[in-house]
Coordinates of C-alpha atoms and ligand atoms in Angstrom, one line a residue:
X1 CA 15.1 -18.5 10.7
X2 CA 11.4 -19.0 10.9
X3 CA 10.0 -15.4 9.2
X4 CA 7.9 -13.2 10.8
X5 CA 5.5 -12.3 8.5
X6 CA 3.6 -9.0 9.3
X7 CA 2.9 -7.7 5.8
X8 CA -0.8 -8.8 5.2
X9 CA -2.4 -6.0 3.5
X10 CA 0.1 -7.2 0.3
X11 CA -0.7 -10.8 0.5
X12 CA -2.0 -13.3 3.6
X13 CA -1.4 -17.2 3.0
X14 CA -3.6 -19.8 2.3
X15 CA -5.5 -21.2 5.3
X16 CA -5.0 -25.2 5.7
X17 CA -9.0 -25.1 5.6
X18 CA -8.6 -22.8 2.4
X19 CA -6.4 -25.2 0.8
X20 CA -7.9 -28.7 1.6
X21 CA -11.5 -27.0 -0.2
X22 CA -9.5 -26.0 -3.3
X23 CA -7.5 -29.4 -3.8
X24 CA -9.9 -31.9 -5.4
X25 CA -10.7 -29.2 -8.0
X26 CA -7.0 -29.3 -9.3
X27 CA -7.8 -33.3 -9.9
X28 CA -11.0 -35.3 -9.4
X29 CA -13.0 -32.2 -9.8
X30 CA -11.6 -31.1 -13.4
X31 CA -14.9 -30.6 -15.2
X32 CA -15.7 -27.3 -17.2
X33 CA -19.0 -25.7 -15.0
X34 CA -20.3 -25.1 -18.2
X35 CA -20.5 -28.8 -19.5
X36 CA -23.7 -30.5 -19.4
X37 CA -22.5 -34.3 -18.2
X38 CA -21.8 -34.8 -14.7
X39 CA -18.4 -33.3 -14.4
X40 CA -19.4 -29.9 -15.2
X41 CA -22.2 -29.9 -13.0
X42 CA -20.2 -31.0 -10.1
X43 CA -18.1 -28.2 -10.5
X44 CA -21.4 -26.2 -11.3
X45 CA -22.2 -27.1 -8.3
X46 CA -19.2 -26.0 -6.1
X47 CA -19.5 -22.7 -8.6
X48 CA -22.9 -21.9 -7.1
X49 CA -21.9 -22.4 -3.6
X50 CA -18.8 -20.2 -3.9
X51 CA -20.8 -17.9 -5.2
X52 CA -23.5 -18.0 -1.7
X53 CA -20.6 -17.9 0.3
X54 CA -19.3 -14.5 -1.2
X55 CA -22.3 -13.1 -1.5
X56 CA -23.3 -13.9 2.7
X57 CA -19.9 -11.7 3.5
X58 CA -21.8 -8.8 1.6
X59 CA -24.8 -9.4 2.5
X60 CA -26.1 -9.5 -1.5
X61 CA -27.8 -12.0 -4.2
X62 CA -25.7 -14.4 -5.1
X63 CA -26.5 -13.2 -8.2
X64 CA -24.8 -10.1 -8.1
X65 CA -21.8 -11.4 -7.8
X66 CA -19.4 -11.5 -10.7
X67 CA -15.9 -13.7 -10.7
X68 CA -13.1 -11.7 -11.0
X69 CA -9.1 -12.7 -11.2
X70 CA -9.1 -10.1 -8.6
X71 CA -9.5 -6.5 -7.0
X72 CA -7.3 -5.1 -10.3
X73 CA -9.9 -6.8 -12.7
X74 CA -12.5 -5.9 -10.4
X75 CA -11.6 -1.9 -9.8
X76 CA -10.8 -1.9 -14.0
X77 CA -14.6 -3.6 -14.8
X78 CA -16.4 -1.0 -12.5
X79 CA -14.4 1.7 -13.8
X80 CA -14.2 1.1 -17.7
X81 CA -17.4 -1.1 -17.4
X82 CA -19.7 2.0 -16.3
X83 CA -18.0 5.1 -17.4
X84 CA -17.8 6.4 -21.4
X85 CA -15.7 9.5 -22.7
X86 CA -17.0 12.8 -21.8
X87 CA -18.9 11.5 -18.4
X88 CA -17.3 12.7 -15.4
X89 CA -15.9 10.5 -12.5
X90 CA -15.4 11.6 -9.0
X91 CA -12.1 9.4 -7.6
X92 CA -9.9 9.9 -4.4
X93 CA -5.9 10.7 -4.1
X94 CA -5.5 7.9 -1.8
X95 CA -6.9 5.0 -4.0
X96 CA -4.8 1.9 -5.1
X97 CA -3.0 2.0 -8.1
X98 CA -6.0 -0.2 -9.8
X99 CA -8.1 2.9 -9.5
X100 CA -5.9 5.5 -10.2
X101 CA -3.9 4.2 -13.1
X102 CA -7.1 2.6 -14.9
X103 CA -8.3 6.9 -14.5
X104 CA -5.6 8.3 -16.0
X105 CA -6.8 6.1 -18.8
X106 CA -10.2 7.3 -18.7
X107 CA -8.5 10.9 -18.5
X108 CA -7.0 9.6 -22.1
X109 CA -10.3 8.4 -24.0
X110 CA -12.2 12.0 -23.2
X111 CA -13.1 11.3 -19.5
X112 CA -12.4 14.0 -16.5
X113 CA -11.6 12.9 -13.4
X114 CA -11.7 14.9 -10.2
X115 CA -9.6 13.4 -6.9
X116 CA -10.6 14.7 -3.8
X117 CA -7.8 15.1 -1.2
X118 CA -7.9 14.1 2.2
X119 CA -7.7 15.7 6.0
X120 CA -4.4 15.0 7.7
X121 CA -6.2 11.4 9.6
X122 CA -6.1 10.4 6.1
X123 CA -9.7 10.5 5.2
X124 CA -11.5 11.7 2.3
X125 CA -14.6 14.6 3.1
X126 CA -17.7 13.8 2.4
X127 CA -18.7 17.3 1.7
X128 CA -15.5 17.7 -1.0
X129 CA -17.4 14.9 -2.5
X130 CA -20.7 16.2 -3.0
X131 CA -19.4 20.0 -4.1
X132 CA -17.2 17.7 -6.8
X133 CA -20.8 16.5 -8.5
X134 CA -21.2 17.9 -11.9
X135 CA -23.7 17.4 -14.3
X136 CA -21.9 14.7 -16.2
X137 CA -20.7 12.6 -13.2
X138 CA -21.3 9.1 -13.7
X139 CA -19.5 7.3 -11.0
X140 CA -18.1 7.7 -7.4
X141 CA -15.1 5.7 -6.9
X142 CA -13.7 5.7 -3.5
X143 CA -12.3 2.6 -1.3
X144 CA -13.7 1.4 1.9
X145 CA -10.3 1.4 3.6
X146 CA -6.9 2.4 2.7
X147 CA -4.1 -0.7 2.3
X148 CA -1.7 1.6 3.2
X149 CA -3.4 3.2 6.6
X150 CA -6.3 1.0 7.4
X151 CA -7.7 4.7 7.4
X152 CA -11.6 3.8 7.4
X153 CA -13.5 5.9 4.6
X154 CA -16.4 7.7 5.1
X155 CA -17.9 4.8 2.7
X156 CA -22.0 5.1 4.1
X157 CA -22.1 9.3 3.9
X158 CA -20.6 9.0 0.2
X159 CA -22.8 6.7 -0.7
X160 CA -25.8 9.2 0.5
X161 CA -24.4 11.5 -1.8
X162 CA -24.1 9.3 -4.8
X163 CA -28.0 8.4 -4.4
X164 CA -29.1 12.0 -3.8
X165 CA -27.0 13.1 -6.5
X166 CA -28.1 10.0 -8.7
X167 CA -24.8 9.1 -9.6
X168 CA -23.6 5.4 -9.6
X169 CA -20.7 4.4 -7.0
X170 CA -18.4 2.0 -6.6
X171 CA -16.0 1.1 -3.4
X172 CA -12.9 -1.2 -3.9
X173 CA -13.4 -3.2 -0.4
X174 CA -10.4 -4.7 -0.8
X175 CA -8.9 -4.3 2.5
X176 CA -11.9 -4.0 4.5
X177 CA -13.4 -7.3 4.2
X178 CA -12.7 -9.8 6.7
X179 CA -11.2 -6.6 8.7
X180 CA -14.9 -4.7 8.9
X181 CA -18.5 -5.8 8.5
X182 CA -18.9 -4.6 5.0
X183 CA -23.1 -4.6 3.7
X184 CA -23.8 -3.1 0.3
X185 CA -27.1 -2.5 1.9
X186 CA -25.6 -0.1 4.5
X187 CA -22.9 1.2 2.2
X188 CA -25.2 1.7 -0.8
X189 CA -23.0 1.5 -2.8
X190 CA -23.7 0.0 -6.5
X191 CA -20.0 -1.8 -7.0
X192 CA -17.8 -3.5 -4.6
X193 CA -14.7 -5.4 -5.0
X194 CA -12.8 -7.5 -3.1
X195 CA -10.2 -9.7 -3.7
X196 CA -9.7 -13.2 -2.4
X197 CA -5.6 -13.3 -2.0
X198 CA -6.0 -10.7 0.8
X199 CA -8.4 -12.6 3.1
X200 CA -6.7 -16.1 3.5
X201 CA -7.7 -17.7 0.1
X202 CA -5.6 -17.7 -3.2
X203 CA -4.1 -15.2 -5.3
X204 CA -5.8 -14.8 -8.6
X205 CA -9.1 -14.4 -7.7
X206 CA -11.7 -11.9 -6.8
X207 CA -15.4 -10.6 -7.3
X208 CA -17.0 -7.6 -8.1
X209 CA -20.3 -7.2 -6.6
X210 CA -23.1 -5.6 -9.2
X211 CA -26.4 -4.6 -7.6
X212 CA -29.1 -5.9 -9.9
X213 CA -30.1 -3.4 -12.6
X214 CA -26.1 -1.9 -13.0
X215 CA -25.3 -1.6 -16.7
X216 CA -21.7 -3.0 -16.2
X217 CA -20.5 -3.7 -19.8
X218 CA -18.2 -6.5 -20.2
X219 CA -14.4 -5.6 -21.3
X220 CA -13.9 -9.1 -22.2
X221 CA -15.2 -10.9 -25.3
X222 CA -16.2 -14.2 -25.5
X223 CA -18.3 -16.4 -23.5
X224 CA -21.7 -16.6 -21.6
X225 CA -19.9 -17.1 -18.6
X226 CA -21.1 -14.7 -15.3
X227 CA -24.1 -13.7 -17.3
X228 CA -21.9 -13.1 -20.0
X229 CA -20.2 -9.7 -17.8
X230 CA -17.1 -11.7 -17.4
X231 CA -16.4 -14.1 -20.0
X232 CA -13.6 -17.3 -20.0
X233 CA -13.9 -20.9 -18.3
X234 CA -13.9 -19.7 -14.3
X235 CA -11.0 -20.5 -12.3
X236 CA -13.0 -23.0 -10.0
X237 CA -9.7 -24.1 -7.7
X238 CA -9.4 -19.9 -6.7
X239 CA -13.0 -19.6 -6.8
X240 CA -13.6 -22.5 -4.2
X241 CA -10.8 -21.3 -2.1
X242 CA -12.4 -17.5 -1.9
X243 CA -15.6 -18.7 -1.0
X244 CA -14.5 -20.8 1.8
X245 CA -12.2 -17.8 2.6
X246 CA -15.6 -15.7 2.7
X247 CA -16.7 -18.4 4.7
X248 CA -14.1 -17.7 7.4
X249 CA -14.0 -14.0 7.1
X250 CA -17.5 -14.1 8.2
X251 CA -16.5 -15.8 11.2
X252 CA -13.9 -14.1 11.9
X253 CA -16.3 -10.6 12.4
X254 CA -17.7 -12.0 15.4
X255 CA -15.5 -14.9 16.8
X256 CA -13.3 -12.5 18.5
X257 CA -10.3 -12.9 17.0
X258 CA -10.5 -9.3 15.1
X259 CA -10.1 -8.1 18.3
X260 CA -6.8 -10.0 19.4
X261 CA -5.2 -8.7 16.4
X262 CA -6.2 -4.5 17.2
X263 CA -4.8 -5.6 20.8
X264 CA -1.3 -6.7 19.2
X265 CA -1.8 -3.7 16.6
X266 CA -1.8 -1.3 20.0
X267 CA 0.4 -3.1 21.8
X268 CA 2.9 -2.8 19.1
X269 CA 2.3 1.4 18.5
X270 CA 2.3 1.8 22.1
X271 CA 5.8 -0.2 22.3
X272 CA 7.3 2.0 19.4
X273 CA 5.9 5.2 20.6
X274 CA 7.3 4.8 24.0
X275 CA 10.3 2.9 23.1
X276 CA 11.8 4.8 19.6
X277 CA 12.3 8.5 19.6
X278 CA 10.7 10.5 16.9
X279 CA 8.3 8.3 15.6
X280 CA 4.3 8.7 15.1
X281 CA 1.3 6.3 13.9
X282 CA -0.2 7.8 10.1
X283 CA -3.9 8.1 10.3
X284 CA -4.7 7.2 14.4
X285 CA -6.9 9.7 14.5
X286 CA -8.9 8.5 12.2
X287 CA -11.1 5.2 12.6
X288 CA -9.1 2.2 11.3
X289 CA -9.2 -1.4 9.9
X290 CA -7.7 -3.4 13.0
X291 CA -4.8 -5.4 10.9
X292 CA -3.2 -2.6 10.2
X293 CA -0.2 0.0 11.5
X294 CA 1.8 2.7 9.4
X295 CA 4.6 4.3 11.3
X296 CA 7.1 6.8 10.4
X297 CA 10.8 6.5 11.6
X298 CA 12.4 9.9 11.1
X299 CA 15.4 9.3 9.8
X300 CA 15.1 6.3 9.0
X301 CA 15.2 5.5 5.8
X302 CA 12.1 3.5 5.1
X303 CA 13.1 0.7 2.2
X304 CA 16.3 0.5 4.5
X305 CA 14.5 -0.6 7.4
X306 CA 12.5 -3.1 5.8
X307 CA 15.9 -4.7 4.0
X308 CA 16.9 -4.6 7.8
X309 CA 13.7 -6.1 9.0
X310 CA 14.0 -8.9 6.7
X311 CA 18.0 -9.6 7.3
X312 CA 16.3 -10.3 10.9
X313 CA 13.4 -12.7 9.9
X314 CA 10.4 -10.0 10.0
X315 CA 8.7 -9.2 6.6
X316 CA 7.2 -5.6 6.0
X317 CA 6.8 -3.2 3.7
X318 CA 6.6 0.5 2.9
X319 CA 3.6 0.1 1.4
X320 CA 1.5 -1.4 -1.7
X321 CA 3.4 -4.0 -3.4
X322 CA 2.7 -2.9 -6.4
X323 CA 4.7 0.2 -6.3
X324 CA 7.4 -1.0 -4.3
X325 CA 10.7 -0.2 -5.9
X326 CA 9.3 3.3 -6.7
X327 CA 11.7 5.6 -4.6
X328 CA 8.9 7.8 -5.0
X329 CA 7.6 8.7 -1.1
X330 CA 3.7 6.9 -1.0
X331 CA 1.2 9.3 -2.4
X332 CA -1.0 8.5 0.3
X333 CA 0.9 9.8 2.7
X334 CA 1.5 12.9 0.6
X335 CA -1.5 13.4 0.3
X336 CA -2.2 13.1 4.1
X337 CA 0.4 16.2 4.2
X338 CA 3.4 14.3 5.6
X339 CA 6.8 15.5 3.9
X340 CA 8.2 13.6 1.4
X341 CA 11.1 12.2 3.8
X342 CA 8.7 11.3 6.5
X343 CA 6.8 9.4 3.9
X344 CA 9.5 7.9 2.8
X345 CA 10.7 6.7 6.4
X346 CA 7.7 5.0 7.0
X347 CA 6.5 1.4 7.3
X348 CA 3.4 -1.0 7.4
X349 CA 2.8 -3.6 9.6
X350 CA -0.2 -6.0 8.6
X351 CA -1.3 -8.4 10.9
X352 CA -3.1 -11.5 9.6
X353 CA -4.9 -14.6 11.1
X354 CA -1.7 -16.7 11.0
X355 CA 0.2 -13.8 13.1
X356 CA 0.3 -14.9 17.0
X357 CA 1.5 -12.4 20.1
X358 CA 4.3 -14.0 19.6
X359 CA 5.5 -12.7 16.3
X360 CA 4.7 -8.9 17.6
X361 CA 6.6 -9.3 21.0
X362 CA 9.7 -10.0 18.7
X363 CA 9.2 -7.3 16.3
X364 CA 8.9 -4.9 19.4
X365 CA 12.3 -6.8 21.0
X366 CA 13.9 -6.3 17.3
X367 CA 12.7 -2.8 16.2
X368 CA 14.5 -0.3 19.1
X369 CA 18.4 -2.0 17.7
X370 CA 17.7 -1.8 14.1
X371 CA 16.0 1.6 14.0
X372 CA 18.8 2.9 16.3
X373 CA 21.8 1.0 13.9
X374 CA 20.5 2.6 11.0
X375 CA 19.5 6.4 12.2
X376 CA 23.2 6.0 13.1
X377 CA 24.4 5.1 9.8
X378 CA 22.8 7.6 8.4
X379 CA 24.8 11.0 8.1
X380 CA 21.7 13.6 9.3
X381 CA 22.1 17.1 8.4
X382 CA 19.5 18.7 10.7
X383 CA 20.2 22.1 8.6
X384 CA 18.7 20.7 5.8
X385 CA 16.8 18.1 6.9
X386 CA 17.9 15.8 4.8
X387 CA 18.7 12.2 5.3
X388 CA 21.5 10.3 3.6
X389 CA 21.7 6.8 3.7
X390 CA 24.7 5.0 3.4
X391 CA 25.0 1.1 2.4
Ligands
LIG401 C1 -7.2 -1.3 -2.3 C2 -6.7 -2.5 -2.8 N1 -7.5 -2.2 -4.2 C3 -7.3 -3.5 -5.6 C4 -5.8 -4.3 -5.1 C5 -6.0 -4.7 -5.9 O1 -6.3 -6.4 -6.0 P1 -5.3 -7.5 -6.5 O2 -3.4 -8.0 -5.9 O3 -6.3 -8.9 -6.1 O4 -4.9 -7.1 -8.3 C6 -5.1 -4.2 -3.6 C7 -3.9 -4.5 -3.4 O5 -3.2 -4.7 -2.8 C8 -5.7 -3.3 -2.9 O6 -4.6 -3.1 -1.5

């Protein structure tokens, strides 16, 4: 059975063009870019080219890119590298665990952290950020697009607030890159995280943009790579693939492919709302990236629905892959005001470059009956509003 993969916010398949670019760097082009001989210098040239390609996607200088192992490391480096005990950090309730758990660590080492909430559309209110600023606020970290709902955050306004308050501003753009234009100048951020495997590049590569003059302290100690800000021999095949993926993502912003994805997403949502009772789109009223749809199916347990769809060859998810297996409802949806029950019955469908309209049509043809069967097999007690799912 061919899999219809609709979990592209968890990870994306590496595109053939990306794999092709990477392959030589596993074999004949194996040199260490820090070596002076020709073998090393050839990979150094590839490293430089990838840095230019990543910088082009973000509208920054190549020298402002630090290659990392992915989004988690970029987020950690941005926070841990900028903040010291006694500092105050402002973040939001809907960040990825790479931010939230790093903030927990910061609290343990004597930092203060304020988590601003979101409105029912899933957006941070800039005024709340402004009000949260204290004399010892050192960093604001608010994501650009949410991983579960795709809701875009008002990062440009927050960038202005940070500037006025003379506070550093980091944004996690892992789920925004390739889906909307990302310009560090327009956002006015000092630090920005992206990850290769969310844009059809390989897993294990990413970058942190660090504006010139931003004093980020390395979290690893060792060699002089990445201007000593991220020591360690570079993951050259990964970085080459990442560079190529950024070039493709950049082209995708203007070649109409995102518009197709948006149309398919809208088609899916319209069909669900029309054909399946007691459903709704989380974050529907807010600006969203084109590829993400988060839908609640009342009285159908989300995890059971993921499994039932998987049995029918469709890959979707309840939310962040890193928190899957948590029986907990999504804290992101709860922050938007959803009940625990509705949050548990919500599913995320995320479309990527390798999907086709047929994939969406297949999902639309399977979903109503799957939800109906699941609801039927659940004992729903309307008095207590509790759902007990059997099996
Ligand atoms: C918003 C966001 N930030 C950070 C990450 C972590 O990225 P990585 O998997 O590359 O460590 C993810 C991954 O799901 C994400 O969605």
